[in-house]
mmCIF file of C-alpha atoms in Angstrom:
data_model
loop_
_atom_site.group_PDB
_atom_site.id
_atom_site.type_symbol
_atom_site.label_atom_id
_atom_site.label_comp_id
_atom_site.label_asym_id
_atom_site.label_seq_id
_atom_site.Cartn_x
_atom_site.Cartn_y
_atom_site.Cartn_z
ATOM 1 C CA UNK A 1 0.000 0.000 0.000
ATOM 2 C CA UNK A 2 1.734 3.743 -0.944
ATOM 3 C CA UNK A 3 1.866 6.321 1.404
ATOM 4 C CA UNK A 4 -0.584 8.279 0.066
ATOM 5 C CA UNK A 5 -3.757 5.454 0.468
ATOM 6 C CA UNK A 6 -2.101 4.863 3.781
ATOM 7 C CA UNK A 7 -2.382 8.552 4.936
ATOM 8 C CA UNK A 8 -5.933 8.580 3.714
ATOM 9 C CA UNK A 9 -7.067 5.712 5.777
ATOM 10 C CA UNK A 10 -5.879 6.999 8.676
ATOM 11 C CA UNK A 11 -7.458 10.331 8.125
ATOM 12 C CA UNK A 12 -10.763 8.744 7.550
ATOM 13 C CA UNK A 13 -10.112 6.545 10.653
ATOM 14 C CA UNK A 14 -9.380 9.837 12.423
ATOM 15 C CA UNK A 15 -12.960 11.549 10.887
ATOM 16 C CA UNK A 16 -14.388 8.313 11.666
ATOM 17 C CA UNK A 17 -13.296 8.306 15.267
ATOM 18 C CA UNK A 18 -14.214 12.090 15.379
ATOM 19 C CA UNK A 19 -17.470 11.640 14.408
ATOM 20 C CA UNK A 20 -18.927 8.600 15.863
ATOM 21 C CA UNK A 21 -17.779 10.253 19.801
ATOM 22 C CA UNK A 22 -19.305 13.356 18.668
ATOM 23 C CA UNK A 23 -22.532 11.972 17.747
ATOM 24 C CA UNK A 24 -22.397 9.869 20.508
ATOM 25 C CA UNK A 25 -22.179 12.786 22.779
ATOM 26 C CA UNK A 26 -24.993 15.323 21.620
ATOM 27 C CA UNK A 27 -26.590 13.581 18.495
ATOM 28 C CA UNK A 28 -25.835 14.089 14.561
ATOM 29 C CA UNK A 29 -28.103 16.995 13.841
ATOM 30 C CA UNK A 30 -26.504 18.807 16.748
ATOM 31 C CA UNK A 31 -22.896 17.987 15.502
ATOM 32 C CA UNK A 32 -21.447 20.402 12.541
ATOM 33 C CA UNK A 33 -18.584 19.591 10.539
ATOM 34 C CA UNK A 34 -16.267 22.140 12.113
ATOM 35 C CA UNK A 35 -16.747 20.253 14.735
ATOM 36 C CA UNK A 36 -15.588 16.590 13.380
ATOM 37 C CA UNK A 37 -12.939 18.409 11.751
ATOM 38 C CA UNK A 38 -11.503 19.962 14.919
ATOM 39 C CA UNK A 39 -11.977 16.707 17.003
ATOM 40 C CA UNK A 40 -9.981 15.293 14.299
ATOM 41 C CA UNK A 41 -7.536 17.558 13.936
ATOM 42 C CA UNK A 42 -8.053 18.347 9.955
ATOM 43 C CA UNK A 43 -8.808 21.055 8.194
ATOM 44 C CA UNK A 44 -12.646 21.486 7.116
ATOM 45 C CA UNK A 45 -11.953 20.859 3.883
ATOM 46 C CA UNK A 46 -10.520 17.641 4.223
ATOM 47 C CA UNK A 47 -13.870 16.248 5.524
ATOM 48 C CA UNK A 48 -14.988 17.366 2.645
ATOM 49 C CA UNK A 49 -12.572 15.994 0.503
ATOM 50 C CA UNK A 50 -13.252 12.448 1.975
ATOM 51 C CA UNK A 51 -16.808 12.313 2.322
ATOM 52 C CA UNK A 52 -19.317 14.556 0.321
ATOM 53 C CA UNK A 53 -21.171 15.349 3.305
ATOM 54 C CA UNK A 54 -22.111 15.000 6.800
ATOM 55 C CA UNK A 55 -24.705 12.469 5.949
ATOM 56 C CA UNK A 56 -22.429 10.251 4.022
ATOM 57 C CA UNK A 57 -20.196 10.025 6.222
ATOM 58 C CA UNK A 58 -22.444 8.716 8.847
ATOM 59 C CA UNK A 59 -23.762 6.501 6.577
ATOM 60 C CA UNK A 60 -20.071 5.105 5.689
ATOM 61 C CA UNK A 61 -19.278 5.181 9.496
ATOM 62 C CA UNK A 62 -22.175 2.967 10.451
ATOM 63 C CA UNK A 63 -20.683 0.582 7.160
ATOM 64 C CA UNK A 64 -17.771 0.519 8.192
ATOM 65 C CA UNK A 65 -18.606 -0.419 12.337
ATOM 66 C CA UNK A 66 -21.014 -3.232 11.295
ATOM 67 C CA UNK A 67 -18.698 -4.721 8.721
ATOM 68 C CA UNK A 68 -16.381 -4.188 11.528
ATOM 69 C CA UNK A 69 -18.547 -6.270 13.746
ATOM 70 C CA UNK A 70 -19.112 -8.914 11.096
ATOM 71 C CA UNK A 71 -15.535 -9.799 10.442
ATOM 72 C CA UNK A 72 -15.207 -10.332 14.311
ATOM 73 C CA UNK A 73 -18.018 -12.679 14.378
ATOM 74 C CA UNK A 74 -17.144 -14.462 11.027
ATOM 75 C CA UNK A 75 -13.502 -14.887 12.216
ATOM 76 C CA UNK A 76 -14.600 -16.570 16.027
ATOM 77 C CA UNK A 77 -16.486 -19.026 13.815
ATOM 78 C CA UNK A 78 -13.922 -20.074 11.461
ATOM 79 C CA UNK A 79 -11.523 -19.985 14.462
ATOM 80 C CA UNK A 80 -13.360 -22.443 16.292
ATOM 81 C CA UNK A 81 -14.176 -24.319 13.031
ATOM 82 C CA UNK A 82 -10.499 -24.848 12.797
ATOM 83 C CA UNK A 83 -10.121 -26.065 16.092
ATOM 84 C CA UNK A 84 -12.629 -28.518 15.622
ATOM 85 C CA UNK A 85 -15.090 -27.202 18.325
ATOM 86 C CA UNK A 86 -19.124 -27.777 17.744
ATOM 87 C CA UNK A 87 -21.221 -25.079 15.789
ATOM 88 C CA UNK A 88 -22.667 -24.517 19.661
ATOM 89 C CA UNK A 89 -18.990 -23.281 20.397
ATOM 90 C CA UNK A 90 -18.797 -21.118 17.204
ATOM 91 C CA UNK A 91 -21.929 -19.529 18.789
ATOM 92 C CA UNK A 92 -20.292 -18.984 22.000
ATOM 93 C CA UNK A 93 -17.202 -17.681 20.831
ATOM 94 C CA UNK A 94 -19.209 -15.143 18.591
ATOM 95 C CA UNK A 95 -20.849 -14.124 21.693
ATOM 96 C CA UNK A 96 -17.745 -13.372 22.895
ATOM 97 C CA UNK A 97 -16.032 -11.529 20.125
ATOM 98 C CA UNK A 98 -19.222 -9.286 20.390
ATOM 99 C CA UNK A 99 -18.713 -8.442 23.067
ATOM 100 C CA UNK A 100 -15.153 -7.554 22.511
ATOM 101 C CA UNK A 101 -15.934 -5.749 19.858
ATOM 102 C CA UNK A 102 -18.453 -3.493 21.631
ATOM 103 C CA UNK A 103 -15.998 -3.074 24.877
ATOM 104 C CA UNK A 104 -13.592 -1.188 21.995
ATOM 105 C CA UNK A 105 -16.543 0.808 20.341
ATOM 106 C CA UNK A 106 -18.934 1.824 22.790
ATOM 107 C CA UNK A 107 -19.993 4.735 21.090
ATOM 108 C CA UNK A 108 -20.548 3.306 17.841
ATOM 109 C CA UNK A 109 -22.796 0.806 19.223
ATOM 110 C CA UNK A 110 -24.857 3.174 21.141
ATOM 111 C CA UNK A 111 -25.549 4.768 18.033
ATOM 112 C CA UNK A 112 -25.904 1.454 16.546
ATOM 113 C CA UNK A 113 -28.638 0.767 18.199
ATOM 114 C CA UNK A 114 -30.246 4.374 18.615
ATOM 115 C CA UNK A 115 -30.349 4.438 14.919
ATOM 116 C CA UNK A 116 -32.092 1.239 14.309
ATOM 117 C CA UNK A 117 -35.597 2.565 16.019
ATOM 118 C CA UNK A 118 -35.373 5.656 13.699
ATOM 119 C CA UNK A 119 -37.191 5.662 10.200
ATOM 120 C CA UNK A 120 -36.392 9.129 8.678
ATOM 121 C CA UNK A 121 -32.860 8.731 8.108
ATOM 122 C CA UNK A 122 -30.922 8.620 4.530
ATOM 123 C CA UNK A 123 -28.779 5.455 5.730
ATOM 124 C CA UNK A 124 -31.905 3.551 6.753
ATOM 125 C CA UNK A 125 -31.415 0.766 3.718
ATOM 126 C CA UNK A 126 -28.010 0.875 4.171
ATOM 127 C CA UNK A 127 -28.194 0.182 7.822
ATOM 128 C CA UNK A 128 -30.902 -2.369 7.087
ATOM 129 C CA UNK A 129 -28.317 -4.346 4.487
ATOM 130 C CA UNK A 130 -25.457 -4.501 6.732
ATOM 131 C CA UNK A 131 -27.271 -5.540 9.626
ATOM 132 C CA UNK A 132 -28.521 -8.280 7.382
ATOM 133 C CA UNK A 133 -24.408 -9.072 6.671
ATOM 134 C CA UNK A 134 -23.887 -9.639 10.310
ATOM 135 C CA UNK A 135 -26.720 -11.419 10.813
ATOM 136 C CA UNK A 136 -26.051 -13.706 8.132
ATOM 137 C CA UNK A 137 -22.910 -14.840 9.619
ATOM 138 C CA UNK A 138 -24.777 -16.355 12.445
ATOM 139 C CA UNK A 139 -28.138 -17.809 10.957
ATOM 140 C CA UNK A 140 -24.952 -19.914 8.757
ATOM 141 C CA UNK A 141 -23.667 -21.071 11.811
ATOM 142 C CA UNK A 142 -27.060 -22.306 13.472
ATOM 143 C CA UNK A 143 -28.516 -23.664 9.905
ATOM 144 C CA UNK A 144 -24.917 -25.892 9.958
ATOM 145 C CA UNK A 145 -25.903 -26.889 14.232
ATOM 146 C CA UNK A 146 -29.134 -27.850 12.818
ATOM 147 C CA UNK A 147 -28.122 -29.658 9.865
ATOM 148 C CA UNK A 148 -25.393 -31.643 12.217
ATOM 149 C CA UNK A 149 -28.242 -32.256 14.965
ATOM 150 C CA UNK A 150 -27.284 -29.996 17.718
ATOM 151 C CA UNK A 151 -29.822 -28.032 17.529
ATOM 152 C CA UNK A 152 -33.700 -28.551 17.227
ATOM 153 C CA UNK A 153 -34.622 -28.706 13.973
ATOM 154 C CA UNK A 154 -37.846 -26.654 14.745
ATOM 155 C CA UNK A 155 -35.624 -23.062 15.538
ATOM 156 C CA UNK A 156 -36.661 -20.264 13.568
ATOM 157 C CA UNK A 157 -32.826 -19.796 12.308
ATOM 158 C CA UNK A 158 -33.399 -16.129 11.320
ATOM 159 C CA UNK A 159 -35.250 -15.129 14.029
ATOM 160 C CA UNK A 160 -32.907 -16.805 16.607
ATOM 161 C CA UNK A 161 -30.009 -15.054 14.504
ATOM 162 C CA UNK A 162 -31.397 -11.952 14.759
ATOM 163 C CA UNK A 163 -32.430 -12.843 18.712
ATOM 164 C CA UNK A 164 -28.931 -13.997 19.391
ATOM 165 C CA UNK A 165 -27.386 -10.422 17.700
ATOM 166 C CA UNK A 166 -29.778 -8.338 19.685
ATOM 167 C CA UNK A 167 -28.930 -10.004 23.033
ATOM 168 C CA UNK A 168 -25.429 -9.300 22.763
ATOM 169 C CA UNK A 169 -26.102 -5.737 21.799
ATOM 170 C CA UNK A 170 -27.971 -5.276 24.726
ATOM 171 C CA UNK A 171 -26.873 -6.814 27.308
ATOM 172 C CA UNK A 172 -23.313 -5.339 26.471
ATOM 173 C CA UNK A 173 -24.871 -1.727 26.629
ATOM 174 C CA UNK A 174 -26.918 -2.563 29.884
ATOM 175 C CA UNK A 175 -23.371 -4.150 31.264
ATOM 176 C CA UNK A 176 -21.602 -0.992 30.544
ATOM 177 C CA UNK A 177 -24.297 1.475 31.534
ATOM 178 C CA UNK A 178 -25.591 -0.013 34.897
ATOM 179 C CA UNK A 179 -23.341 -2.827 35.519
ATOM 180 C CA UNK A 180 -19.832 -1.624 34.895
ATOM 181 C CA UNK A 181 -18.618 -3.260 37.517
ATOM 182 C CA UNK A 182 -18.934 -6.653 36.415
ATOM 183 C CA UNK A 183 -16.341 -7.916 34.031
ATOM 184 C CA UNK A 184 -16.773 -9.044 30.086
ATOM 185 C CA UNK A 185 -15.993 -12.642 31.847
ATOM 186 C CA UNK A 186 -18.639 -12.525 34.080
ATOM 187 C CA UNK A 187 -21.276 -11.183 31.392
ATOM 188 C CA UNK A 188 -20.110 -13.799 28.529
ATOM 189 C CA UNK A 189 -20.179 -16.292 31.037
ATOM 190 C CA UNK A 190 -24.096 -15.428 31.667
ATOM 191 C CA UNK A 191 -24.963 -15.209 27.833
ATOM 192 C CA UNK A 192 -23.539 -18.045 27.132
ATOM 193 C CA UNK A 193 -25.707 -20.102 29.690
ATOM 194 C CA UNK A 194 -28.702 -18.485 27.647
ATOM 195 C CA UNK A 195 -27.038 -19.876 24.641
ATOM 196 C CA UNK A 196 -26.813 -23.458 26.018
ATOM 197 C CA UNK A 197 -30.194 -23.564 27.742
ATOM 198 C CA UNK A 198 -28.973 -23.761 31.259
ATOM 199 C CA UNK A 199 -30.699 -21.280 32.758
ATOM 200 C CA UNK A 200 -33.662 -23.391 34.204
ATOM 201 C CA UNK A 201 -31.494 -25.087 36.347
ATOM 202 C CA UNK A 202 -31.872 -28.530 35.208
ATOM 203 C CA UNK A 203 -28.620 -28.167 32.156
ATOM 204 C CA UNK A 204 -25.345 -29.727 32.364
#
């Protein structure tokens, strides 16, 4: 890679980084350019000259976070795939990279998730499709535990895919907003009890 597509993707990482705290903080109409720009240390113009507005590049930070996120949960998989662990255990360990993954960006899932309830937005369909991504990674997963017999064959696979993503999402934000205390050990350790239907009491 040259120097000059390396400087670029660190100044987008920088606008990204920028942005996504900013909005965090007091919301995206409420956050100007100037203000991603200073946060970031850039000139105005180079905002400009990397995104074509303040709307794209929202839309191109929420891509890039969820892709992100997908990666993570497509590389625990394959990980314990190569390992030679059950599909159950690919579950589990995506679980845990999600977690991970929202322990580094906090702010970006926040927003995440704010922005999922909203329907006025430009970056609805694009939200929408890479959400779909990450879910995808999992329903593959629990379609391949179904296929081998460890799991029912009567699951709804998307709707437990999209159950399973949603758990982690909030759980991790209830974890870090009223239970910050407790470690990313102790909260995986709880989801994944969920996961393996030991809650009742009467499990392994």
């Amino acid at each position: 890679m040259d120097s000059s597509s390396t400087r670029r993707q660190n100044t987008r990482r920088k606008l990204f980084e920028a942005a996504v705290t900013l909005i965090a903080e007091q919301g995206f109409s409420s956050t100007t350019v100037d203000e991603i720009a200073e946060r970031a240390g850039v000139a105005k113009g180079t905002v400009y000259y990397n995104f074509a507005s303040k709307t794209v590049l929202f839309e191109e930070l929420l891509r890039h976070g969820i892709e992100l996120l997908t990666a993570s949960l497509q590389a625990a998989a394959d990980e314990t795939a190569d390992r030679g662990g059950s599909r159950v255990d690919a579950l589990d360990a995506m679980i845990r990279a999600g977690l991970d993954f929202i322990t580094r960006y906090p702010a970006l899932t926040q927003l995440y998730v704010a922005e999922l309830w909203r329907t006025n937005r430009a970056w609805q369909s694009t939200l929408m499709q890479v959400r779909q991504k990450a879910i995808a990674v999992i329903e593959c997963v629990l379609r391949d535990a179904v296929t081998s017999g460890e799991l029912s064959e009567e699951i709804d696979v998307p709707l437990t895919a999209s159950a399973l993503f949603g758990m982690v999402l909030v759980a991790a934000l209830d974890w870090q907003s009223f239970q910050p205390e407790r470690s990313i050990d102790e909260v995986h350790s709880a989801l994944s009890r969920l996961l393996q239907g030991r809650v009742s009491g009467s499990g392994r």
